[in-house]
Coordinates of C-alpha atoms and ligand atoms in Angstrom, one line a residue:
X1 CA 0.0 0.0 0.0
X2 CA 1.4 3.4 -0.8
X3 CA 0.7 6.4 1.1
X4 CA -1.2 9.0 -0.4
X5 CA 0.4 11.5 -2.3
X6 CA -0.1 15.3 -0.8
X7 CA 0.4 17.3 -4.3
X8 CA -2.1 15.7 -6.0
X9 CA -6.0 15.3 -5.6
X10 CA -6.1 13.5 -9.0
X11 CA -3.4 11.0 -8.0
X12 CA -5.0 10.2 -4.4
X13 CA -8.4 9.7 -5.6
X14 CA -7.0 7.6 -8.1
X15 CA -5.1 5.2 -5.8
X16 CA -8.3 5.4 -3.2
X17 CA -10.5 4.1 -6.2
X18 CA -8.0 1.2 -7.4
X19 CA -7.0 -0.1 -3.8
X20 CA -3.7 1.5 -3.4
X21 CA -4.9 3.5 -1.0
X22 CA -6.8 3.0 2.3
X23 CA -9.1 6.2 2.5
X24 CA -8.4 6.5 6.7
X25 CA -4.8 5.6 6.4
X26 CA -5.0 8.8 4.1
X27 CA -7.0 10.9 6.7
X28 CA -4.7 9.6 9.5
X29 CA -2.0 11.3 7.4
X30 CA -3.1 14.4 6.7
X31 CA -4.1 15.3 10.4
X32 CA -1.2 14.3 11.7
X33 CA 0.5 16.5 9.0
X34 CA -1.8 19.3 10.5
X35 CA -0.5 18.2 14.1
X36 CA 2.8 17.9 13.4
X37 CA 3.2 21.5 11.2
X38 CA 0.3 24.0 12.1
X39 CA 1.7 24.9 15.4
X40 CA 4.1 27.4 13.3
X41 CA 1.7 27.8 10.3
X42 CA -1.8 28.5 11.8
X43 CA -3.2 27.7 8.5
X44 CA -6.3 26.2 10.2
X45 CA -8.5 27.1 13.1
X46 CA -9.3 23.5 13.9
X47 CA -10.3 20.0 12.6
X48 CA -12.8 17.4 12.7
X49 CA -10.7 14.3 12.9
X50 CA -14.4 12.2 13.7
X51 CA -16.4 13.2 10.9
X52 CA -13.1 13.1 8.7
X53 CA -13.1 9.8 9.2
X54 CA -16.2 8.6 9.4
X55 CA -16.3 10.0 5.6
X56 CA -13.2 8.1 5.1
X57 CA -15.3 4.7 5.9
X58 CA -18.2 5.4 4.2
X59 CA -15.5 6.0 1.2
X60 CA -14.1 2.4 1.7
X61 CA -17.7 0.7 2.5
X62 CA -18.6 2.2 -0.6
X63 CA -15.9 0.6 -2.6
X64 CA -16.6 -2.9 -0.4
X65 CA -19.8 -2.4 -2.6
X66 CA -18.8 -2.1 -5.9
X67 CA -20.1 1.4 -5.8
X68 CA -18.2 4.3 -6.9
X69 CA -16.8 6.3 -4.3
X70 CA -16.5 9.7 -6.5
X71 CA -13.8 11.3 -8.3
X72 CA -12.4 13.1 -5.4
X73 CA -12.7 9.7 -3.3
X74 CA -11.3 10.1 -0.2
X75 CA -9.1 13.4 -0.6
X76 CA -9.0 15.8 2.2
X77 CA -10.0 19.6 1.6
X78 CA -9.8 22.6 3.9
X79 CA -12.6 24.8 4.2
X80 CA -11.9 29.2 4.9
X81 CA -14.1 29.8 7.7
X82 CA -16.5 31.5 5.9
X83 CA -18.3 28.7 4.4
X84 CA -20.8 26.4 6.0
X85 CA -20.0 23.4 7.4
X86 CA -23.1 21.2 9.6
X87 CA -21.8 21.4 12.9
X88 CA -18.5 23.4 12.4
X89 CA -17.7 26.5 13.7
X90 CA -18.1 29.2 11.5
X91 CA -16.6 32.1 13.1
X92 CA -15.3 33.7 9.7
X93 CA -11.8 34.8 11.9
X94 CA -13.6 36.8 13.9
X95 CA -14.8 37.1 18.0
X96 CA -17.8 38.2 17.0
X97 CA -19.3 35.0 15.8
X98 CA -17.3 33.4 18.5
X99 CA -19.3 29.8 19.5
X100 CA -21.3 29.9 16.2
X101 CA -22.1 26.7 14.8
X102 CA -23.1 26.4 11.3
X103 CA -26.9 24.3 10.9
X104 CA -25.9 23.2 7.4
X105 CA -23.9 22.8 4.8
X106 CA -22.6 25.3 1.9
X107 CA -24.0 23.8 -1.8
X108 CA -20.3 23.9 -2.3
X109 CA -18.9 21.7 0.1
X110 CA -21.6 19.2 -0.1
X111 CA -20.7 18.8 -3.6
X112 CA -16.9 18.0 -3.2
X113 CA -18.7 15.5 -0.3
X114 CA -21.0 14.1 -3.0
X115 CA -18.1 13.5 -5.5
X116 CA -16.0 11.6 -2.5
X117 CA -14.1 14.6 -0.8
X118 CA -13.8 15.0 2.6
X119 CA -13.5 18.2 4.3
X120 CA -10.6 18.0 7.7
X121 CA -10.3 21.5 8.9
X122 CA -11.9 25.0 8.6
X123 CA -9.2 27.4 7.6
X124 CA -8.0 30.7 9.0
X125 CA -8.6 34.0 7.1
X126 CA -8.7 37.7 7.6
X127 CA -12.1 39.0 9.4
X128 CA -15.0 38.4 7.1
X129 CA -12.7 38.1 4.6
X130 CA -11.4 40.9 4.1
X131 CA -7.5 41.8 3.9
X132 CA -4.7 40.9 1.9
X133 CA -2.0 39.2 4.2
X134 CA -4.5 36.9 7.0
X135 CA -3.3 39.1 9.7
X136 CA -7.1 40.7 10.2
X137 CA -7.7 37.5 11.7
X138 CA -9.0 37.6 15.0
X139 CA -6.9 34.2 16.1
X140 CA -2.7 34.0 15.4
X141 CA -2.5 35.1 12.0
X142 CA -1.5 32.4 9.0
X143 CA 1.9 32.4 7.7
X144 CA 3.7 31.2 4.7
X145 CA 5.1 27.6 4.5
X146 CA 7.9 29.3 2.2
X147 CA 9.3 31.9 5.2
X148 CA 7.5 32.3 8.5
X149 CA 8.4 35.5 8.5
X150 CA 6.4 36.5 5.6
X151 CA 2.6 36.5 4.8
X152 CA 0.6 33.8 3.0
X153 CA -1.8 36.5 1.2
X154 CA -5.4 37.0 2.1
X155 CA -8.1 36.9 2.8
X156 CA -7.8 33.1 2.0
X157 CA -4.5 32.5 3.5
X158 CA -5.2 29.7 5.9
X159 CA -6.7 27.4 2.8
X160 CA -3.7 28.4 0.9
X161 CA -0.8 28.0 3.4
X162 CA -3.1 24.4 4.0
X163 CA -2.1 23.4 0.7
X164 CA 1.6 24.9 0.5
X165 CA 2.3 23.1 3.7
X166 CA 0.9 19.8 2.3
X167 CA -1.5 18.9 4.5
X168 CA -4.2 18.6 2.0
X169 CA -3.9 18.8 -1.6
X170 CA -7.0 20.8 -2.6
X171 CA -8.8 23.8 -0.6
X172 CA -11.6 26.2 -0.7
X173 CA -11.5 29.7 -0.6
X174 CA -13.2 32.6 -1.1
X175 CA -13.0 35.9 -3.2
X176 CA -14.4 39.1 -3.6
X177 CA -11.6 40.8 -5.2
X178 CA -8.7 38.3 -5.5
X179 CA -8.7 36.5 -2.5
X180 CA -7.8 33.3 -3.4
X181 CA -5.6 34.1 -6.7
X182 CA -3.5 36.5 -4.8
X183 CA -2.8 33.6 -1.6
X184 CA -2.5 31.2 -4.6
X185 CA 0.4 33.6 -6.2
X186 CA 2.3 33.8 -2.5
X187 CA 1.7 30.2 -2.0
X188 CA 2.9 28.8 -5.1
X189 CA -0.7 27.4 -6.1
X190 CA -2.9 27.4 -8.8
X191 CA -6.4 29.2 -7.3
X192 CA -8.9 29.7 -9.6
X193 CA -12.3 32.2 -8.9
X194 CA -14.7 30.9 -11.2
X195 CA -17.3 33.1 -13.1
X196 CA -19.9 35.2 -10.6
X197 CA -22.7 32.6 -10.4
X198 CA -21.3 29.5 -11.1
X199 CA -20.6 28.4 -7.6
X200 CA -23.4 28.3 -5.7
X201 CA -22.6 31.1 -3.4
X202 CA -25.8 29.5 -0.2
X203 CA -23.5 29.0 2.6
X204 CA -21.1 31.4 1.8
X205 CA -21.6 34.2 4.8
X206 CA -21.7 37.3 2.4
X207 CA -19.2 40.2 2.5
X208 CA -20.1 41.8 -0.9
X209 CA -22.7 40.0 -2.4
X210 CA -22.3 41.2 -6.2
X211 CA -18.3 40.2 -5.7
X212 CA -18.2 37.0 -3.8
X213 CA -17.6 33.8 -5.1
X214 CA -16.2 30.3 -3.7
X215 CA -12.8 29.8 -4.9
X216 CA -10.4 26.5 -5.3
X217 CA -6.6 26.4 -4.8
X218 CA -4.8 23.2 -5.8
X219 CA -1.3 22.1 -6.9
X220 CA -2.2 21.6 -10.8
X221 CA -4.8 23.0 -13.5
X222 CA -6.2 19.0 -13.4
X223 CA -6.9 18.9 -9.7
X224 CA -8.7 22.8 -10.2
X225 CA -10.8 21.1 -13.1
X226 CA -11.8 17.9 -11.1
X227 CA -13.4 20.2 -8.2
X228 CA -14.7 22.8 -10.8
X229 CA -16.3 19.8 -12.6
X230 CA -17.8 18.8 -8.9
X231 CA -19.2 21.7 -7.5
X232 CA -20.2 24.0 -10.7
X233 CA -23.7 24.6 -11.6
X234 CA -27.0 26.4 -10.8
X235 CA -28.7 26.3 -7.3
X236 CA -32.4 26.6 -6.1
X237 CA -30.8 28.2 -3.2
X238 CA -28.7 30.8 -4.5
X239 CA -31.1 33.6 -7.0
X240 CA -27.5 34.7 -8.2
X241 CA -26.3 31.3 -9.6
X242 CA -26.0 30.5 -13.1
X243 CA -28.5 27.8 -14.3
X244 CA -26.8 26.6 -17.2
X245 CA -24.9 23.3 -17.4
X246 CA -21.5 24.5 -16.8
X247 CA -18.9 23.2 -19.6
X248 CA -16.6 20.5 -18.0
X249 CA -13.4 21.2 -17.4
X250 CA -11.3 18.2 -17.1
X251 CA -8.9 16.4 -19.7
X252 CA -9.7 20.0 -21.8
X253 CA -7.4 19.7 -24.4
X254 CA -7.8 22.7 -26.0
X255 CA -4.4 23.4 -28.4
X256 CA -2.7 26.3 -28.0
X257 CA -2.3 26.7 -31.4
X258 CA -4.1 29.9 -32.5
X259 CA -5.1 31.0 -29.2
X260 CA -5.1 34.7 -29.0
X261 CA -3.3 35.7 -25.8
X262 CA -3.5 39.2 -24.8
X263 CA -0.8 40.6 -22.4
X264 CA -2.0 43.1 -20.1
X265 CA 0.1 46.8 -20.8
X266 CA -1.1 47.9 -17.4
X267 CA 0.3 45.2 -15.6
X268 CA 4.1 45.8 -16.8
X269 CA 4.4 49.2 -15.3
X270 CA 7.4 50.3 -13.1
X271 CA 6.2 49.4 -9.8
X272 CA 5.8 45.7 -10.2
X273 CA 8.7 43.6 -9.6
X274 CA 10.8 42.8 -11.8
X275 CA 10.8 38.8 -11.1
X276 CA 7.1 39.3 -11.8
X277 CA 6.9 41.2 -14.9
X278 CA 10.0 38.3 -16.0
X279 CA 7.0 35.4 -15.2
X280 CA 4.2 37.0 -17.4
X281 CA 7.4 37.7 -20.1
X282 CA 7.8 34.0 -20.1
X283 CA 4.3 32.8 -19.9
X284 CA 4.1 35.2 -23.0
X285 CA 7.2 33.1 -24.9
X286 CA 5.5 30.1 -23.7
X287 CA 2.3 30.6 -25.5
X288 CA 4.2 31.9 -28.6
X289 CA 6.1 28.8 -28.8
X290 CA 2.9 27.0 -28.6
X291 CA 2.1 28.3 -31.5
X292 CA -0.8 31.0 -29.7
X293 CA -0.9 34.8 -31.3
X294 CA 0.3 36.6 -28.4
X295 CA -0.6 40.6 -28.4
X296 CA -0.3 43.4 -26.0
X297 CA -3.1 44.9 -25.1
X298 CA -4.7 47.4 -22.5
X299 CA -7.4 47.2 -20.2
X300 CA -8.7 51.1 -19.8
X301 CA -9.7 52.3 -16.6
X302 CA -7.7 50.0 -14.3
X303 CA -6.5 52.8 -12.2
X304 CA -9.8 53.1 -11.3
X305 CA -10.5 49.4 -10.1
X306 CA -9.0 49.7 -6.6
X307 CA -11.3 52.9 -5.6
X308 CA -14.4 51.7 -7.4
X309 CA -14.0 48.1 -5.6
X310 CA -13.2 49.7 -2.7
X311 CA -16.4 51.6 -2.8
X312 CA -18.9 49.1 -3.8
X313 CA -17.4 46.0 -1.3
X314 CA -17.8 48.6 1.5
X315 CA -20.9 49.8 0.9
X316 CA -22.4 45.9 0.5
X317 CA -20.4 44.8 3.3
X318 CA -22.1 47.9 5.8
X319 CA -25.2 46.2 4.9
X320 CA -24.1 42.4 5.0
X321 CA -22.6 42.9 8.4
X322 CA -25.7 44.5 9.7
X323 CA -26.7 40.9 10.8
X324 CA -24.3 40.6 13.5
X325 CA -25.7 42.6 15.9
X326 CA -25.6 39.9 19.2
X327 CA -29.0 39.2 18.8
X328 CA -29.1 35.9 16.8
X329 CA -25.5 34.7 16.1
X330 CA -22.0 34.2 18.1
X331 CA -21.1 36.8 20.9
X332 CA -23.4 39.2 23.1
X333 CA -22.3 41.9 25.1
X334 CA -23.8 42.5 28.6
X335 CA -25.7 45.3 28.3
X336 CA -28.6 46.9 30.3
X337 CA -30.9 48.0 27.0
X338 CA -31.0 46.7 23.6
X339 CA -29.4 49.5 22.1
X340 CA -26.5 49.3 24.3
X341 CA -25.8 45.4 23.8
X342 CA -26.0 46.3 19.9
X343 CA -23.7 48.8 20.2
X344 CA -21.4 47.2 22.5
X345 CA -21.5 43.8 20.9
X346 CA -20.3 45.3 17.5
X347 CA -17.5 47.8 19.4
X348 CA -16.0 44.4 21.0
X349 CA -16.9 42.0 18.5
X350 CA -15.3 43.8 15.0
X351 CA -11.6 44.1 14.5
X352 CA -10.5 47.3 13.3
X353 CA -10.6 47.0 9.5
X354 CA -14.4 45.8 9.5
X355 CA -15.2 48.3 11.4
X356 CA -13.6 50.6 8.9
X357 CA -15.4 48.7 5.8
X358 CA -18.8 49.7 7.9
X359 CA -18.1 53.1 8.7
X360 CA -16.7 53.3 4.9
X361 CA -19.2 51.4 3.0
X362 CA -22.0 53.6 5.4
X363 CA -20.9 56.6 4.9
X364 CA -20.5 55.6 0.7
X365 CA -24.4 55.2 0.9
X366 CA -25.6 57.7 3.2
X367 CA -28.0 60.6 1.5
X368 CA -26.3 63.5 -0.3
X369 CA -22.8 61.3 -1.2
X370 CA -24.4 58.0 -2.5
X371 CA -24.2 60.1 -6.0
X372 CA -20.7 61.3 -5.6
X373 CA -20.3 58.2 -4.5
X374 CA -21.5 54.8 -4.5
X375 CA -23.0 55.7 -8.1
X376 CA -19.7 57.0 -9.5
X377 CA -18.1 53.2 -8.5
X378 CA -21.4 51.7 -9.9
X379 CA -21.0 53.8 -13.0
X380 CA -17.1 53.2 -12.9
X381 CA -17.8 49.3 -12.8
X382 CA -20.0 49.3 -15.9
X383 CA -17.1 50.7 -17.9
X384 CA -14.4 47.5 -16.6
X385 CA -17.8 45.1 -17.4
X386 CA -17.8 46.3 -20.8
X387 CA -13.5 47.1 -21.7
X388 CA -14.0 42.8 -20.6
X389 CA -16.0 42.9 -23.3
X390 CA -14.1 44.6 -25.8
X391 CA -11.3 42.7 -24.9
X392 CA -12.6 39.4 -25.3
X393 CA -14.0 40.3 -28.9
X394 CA -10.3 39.7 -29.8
X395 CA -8.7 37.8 -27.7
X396 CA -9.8 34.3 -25.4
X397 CA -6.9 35.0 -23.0
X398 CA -5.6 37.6 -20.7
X399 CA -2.2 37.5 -19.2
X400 CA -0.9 39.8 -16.8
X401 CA 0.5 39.9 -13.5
X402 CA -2.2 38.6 -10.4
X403 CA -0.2 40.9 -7.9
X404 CA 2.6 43.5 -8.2
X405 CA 5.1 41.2 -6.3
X406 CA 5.9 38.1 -4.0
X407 CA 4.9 37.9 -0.4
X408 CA 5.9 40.8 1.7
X409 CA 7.1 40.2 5.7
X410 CA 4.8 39.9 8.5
X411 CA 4.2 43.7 9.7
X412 CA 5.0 45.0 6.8
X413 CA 1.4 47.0 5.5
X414 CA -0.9 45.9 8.8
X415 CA -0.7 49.6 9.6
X416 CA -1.0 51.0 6.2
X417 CA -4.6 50.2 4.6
X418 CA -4.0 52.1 1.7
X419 CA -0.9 49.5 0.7
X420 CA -3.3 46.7 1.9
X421 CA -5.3 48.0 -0.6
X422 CA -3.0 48.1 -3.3
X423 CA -2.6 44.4 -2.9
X424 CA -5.5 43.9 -5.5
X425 CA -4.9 46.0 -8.3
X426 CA -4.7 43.1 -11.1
X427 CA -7.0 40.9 -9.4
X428 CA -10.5 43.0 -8.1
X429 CA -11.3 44.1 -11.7
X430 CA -12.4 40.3 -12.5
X431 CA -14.5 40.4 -9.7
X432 CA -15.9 43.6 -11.0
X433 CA -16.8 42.3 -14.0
X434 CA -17.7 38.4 -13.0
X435 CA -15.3 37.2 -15.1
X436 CA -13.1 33.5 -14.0
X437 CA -9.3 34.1 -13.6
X438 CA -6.8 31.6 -12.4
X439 CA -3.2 32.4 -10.8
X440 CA -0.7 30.2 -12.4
X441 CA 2.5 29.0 -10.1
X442 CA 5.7 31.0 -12.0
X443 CA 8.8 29.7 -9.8
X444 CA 10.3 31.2 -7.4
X445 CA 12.5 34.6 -7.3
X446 CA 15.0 34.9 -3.9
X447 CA 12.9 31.5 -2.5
X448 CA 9.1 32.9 -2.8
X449 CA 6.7 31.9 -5.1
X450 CA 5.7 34.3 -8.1
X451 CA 2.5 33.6 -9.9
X452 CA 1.0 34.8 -13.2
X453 CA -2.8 35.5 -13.7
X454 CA -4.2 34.5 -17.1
X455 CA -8.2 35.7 -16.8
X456 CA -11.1 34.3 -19.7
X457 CA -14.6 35.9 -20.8
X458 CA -17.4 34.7 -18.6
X459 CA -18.8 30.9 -18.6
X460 CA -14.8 29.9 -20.0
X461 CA -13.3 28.1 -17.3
X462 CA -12.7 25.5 -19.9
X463 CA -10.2 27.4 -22.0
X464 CA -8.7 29.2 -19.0
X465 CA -8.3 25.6 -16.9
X466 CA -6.6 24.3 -20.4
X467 CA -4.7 27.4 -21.0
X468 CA -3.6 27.1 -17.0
X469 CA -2.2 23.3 -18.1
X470 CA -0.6 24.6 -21.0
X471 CA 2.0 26.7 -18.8
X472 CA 1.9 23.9 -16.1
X473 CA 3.6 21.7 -19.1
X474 CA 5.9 24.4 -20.3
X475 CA 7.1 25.0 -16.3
X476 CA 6.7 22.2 -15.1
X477 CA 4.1 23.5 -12.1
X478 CA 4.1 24.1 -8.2
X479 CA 7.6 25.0 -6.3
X480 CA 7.9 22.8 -3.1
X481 CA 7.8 24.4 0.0
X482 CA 10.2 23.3 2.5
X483 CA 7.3 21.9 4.7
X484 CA 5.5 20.1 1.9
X485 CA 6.2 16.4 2.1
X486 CA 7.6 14.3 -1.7
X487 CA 6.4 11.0 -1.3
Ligands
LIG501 N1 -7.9 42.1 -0.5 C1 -9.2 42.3 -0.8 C2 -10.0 43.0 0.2 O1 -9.5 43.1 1.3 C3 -9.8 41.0 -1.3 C4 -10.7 40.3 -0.3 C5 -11.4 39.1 -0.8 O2 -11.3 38.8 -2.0 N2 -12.2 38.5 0.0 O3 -11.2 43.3 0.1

């Protein structure tokens, strides 16, 4: 009996459903991986080593049988704290949902269950998702399995440093304007935020409603397709989900032989580093020698995508986050009128940079500004919706950079929100305009993982999972962290 490989989802399932491997030896493994590494990591907030593996026996009772056990069978997942889990915790890194436990399960997650998955641990992540580096969580911040001393991204960067760190070779994550492509990029993963709608988003706790979107990181463009295949399509449950039968992803062998690659102009400026601008310069040659027509080309308005996502997340997430007032879920203040407890529940409950998403987003949409305001970004956001547009007339790939560099120390922006901020210049505008994007793993530069972003027009995850392979071929795919175990 071999032991199950940690890079590889496909691989695992694959040995699980021919015998080679015993679905709870596998679980066994991971945990103890977990136990044995997330002291120093903090990549997840805590596991579920029953229900693990109890899955893992239904998984082998299944194959006793003769039935099939899924193409995920038995492979562990993480799940960012911000999506449902029956009987989990879902404190989404924050004390104000401290003790919550979640009644159900997201549409997402039951779907990697129903194809054989099984989730082990709900993953750390900045406040409500919202950050760039993990430290806005309200427990010991994530770090990255490359260098401790540096950040794994955010808001996703528990599910990512999860994967980096090999304890798991799949995870879930969320984004609203890059959060899983810009841990991916950090992390040396692939992370792929699939168009607005085709992930159920019912069980997702909202931030930004018109952004979010479940997200997958993984250690090859296969292992992205096989739980893109698994949890895509429409949901009774969610009004905002695509009903369509998604296109399937896997064993997409798309050539890249006339493929017309456009390379972002906007993301080769000056202030991105140079090892970055050097990956997207070689993903470029790459495609060329593929035989693909590479162009440059521009995407207008893109200094205008940090303000106008900033704008519209806050002013959704003021209203999202009205919810949590101590009434009905986690934490309540003592107080001696209602008023008080909801005011006093909120002051201790929210870190510092939700409560300046609230009193942002609030003041965005408060009479006499919402014009100046929130309109402008709404206004601003139908002109990145339709330069997508225009793009994709002439072009079924975009390649640029998904952030402007590798990971940055611990420390280094958690006082500056406006740097935070500039964490998601290449990566918010696909959220603005619902469009799927991937971050592809570009090597390393000085020991930290560099990552490209290669983005498609909506409903083609097909062509951007099968462009994503065509680089893993070229490059030969994930770097190694120093944690992450071979064999
Ligand atoms: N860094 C972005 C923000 O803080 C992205 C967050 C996300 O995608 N959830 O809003």
């Amino acid at each position: 009996m071999t032991l199950p490989h940690p890079n590889s989802a496909s691989a695992w399932a694959e040995g699980v459903r021919n015998g080679e491997i015993d679905p709870r030896e596998g679980i066994l493994g991971a945990l103890e991986r977990v136990e044995t590494r997330d002291g120093e990591i903090h990549a997840l907030l805590g596991t579920d080593a029953p229900g693990a593996l109890a899955r893992a026996d239904a998984v082998a009772q299944a194959l006793a049988e003769g039935k099939d056990p899924g193409p995920l069978a038995g492979v562990p997942v993480a799940i960012k704290n911000n999506i449902a889990v029956e009987g989990w915790p879902l404190e989404c890194g924050s004390k104000i949902l401290k003790g919550f436990r979640s009644r159900f399960t997201a549409t997402v997650v039951r779907r990697l269950q129903d194809a054989g998955a099984i989730p082990i641990g709900w993953a750390n992540l900045d406040e409500f998702a919202m950050g760039a580096s993990g430290e806005n969580s309200a427990f010991a911040p994530p770090l990255n399995p490359f260098d401790t001393g540096k950040v794994p991204g955010g808001s996703s960067g528990g599910s990512a440093a999860a994967v980096a760190a090999g304890y798991c070779p799949i995870a879930l994550g969320s984004e609203t304007g890059g959060s899983v492509r810009q841990p991916a990029s950090f992390c040396g993963l692939f992370g792929l935020k699939p168009t607005y709608g085709r992930f159920s988003r019912w069980g997702l706790v909202a931030f930004a409603s018109s952004l979010d979107q479940i997200g997958v990181f993984g250690r090859s463009a296969r292992d992205l397709a096989l739980v893109f295949d698994a949890c895509a399509g429409g949901d009774k449950r969610d009004a905002t989900s695509l009903p369509d039968a998604p296109e399937k992803t896997l064993d997409a062998n798309l050539p890249t032989k006339g493929l017309r690659v456009g390379v972002l102009a906007e993301s080769m400026h000056e202030g991105v580093d140079p090892a970055v601008l050097d990956g997207v310069s070689r993903a470029a040659a790459s495609f060329r020698e593929g035989g693909a027509v590479v162009e440059e080309c521009s995407l207008p308005h893109q200094s205008a995508v940090v303000p106008t996502y900033y704008l519209i997340n806050t002013a959704e997430a003021s209203a999202n986050l009205a919810r949590f007032d101590g009434t009905r879920y986690g934490a309540r203040a003592d107080a001696t009128s209602l008023g008080e407890m909801v005011r006093a529940s909120r002051d201790e409950g929210f870190g510092a940079e939700v409560k300046r998403r609230i009193l942002l987003g609030t003041f965005a949409l408060s009479a006499g500004y919402q014009d100046e305001y929130f309109q402008a970004a709404q206004r601003a956001r139908t002109l990145v919706v339709r330069a997508y547009a225009d793009l994709f007339e002439n072009f079924d790939i975009l390649l640029g950079a998904t952030t402007p560099g590798p990971a940055f120390a611990v420390g280094e922006k958690a006082d500056d929100p406006v740097a935070m901020y500039l964490c998601d210049i290449f990566t918010a505008s696909a959220n603005l305009a619902g469009v799927p994007a991937v971050n592809v793993p570009a090597g390393l530069s000085d020991g930290l993982p560099l990552g490209v972003q290669l983005t498609a027009a909506h409903r083609k995850e097909k062509i951007l999972l099968a462009a994503a392979a065509h680089l893993e071929g070229s490059w030969g795919g994930c770097p190694d962290s120093p944690l992450l175990v071979e064999k």
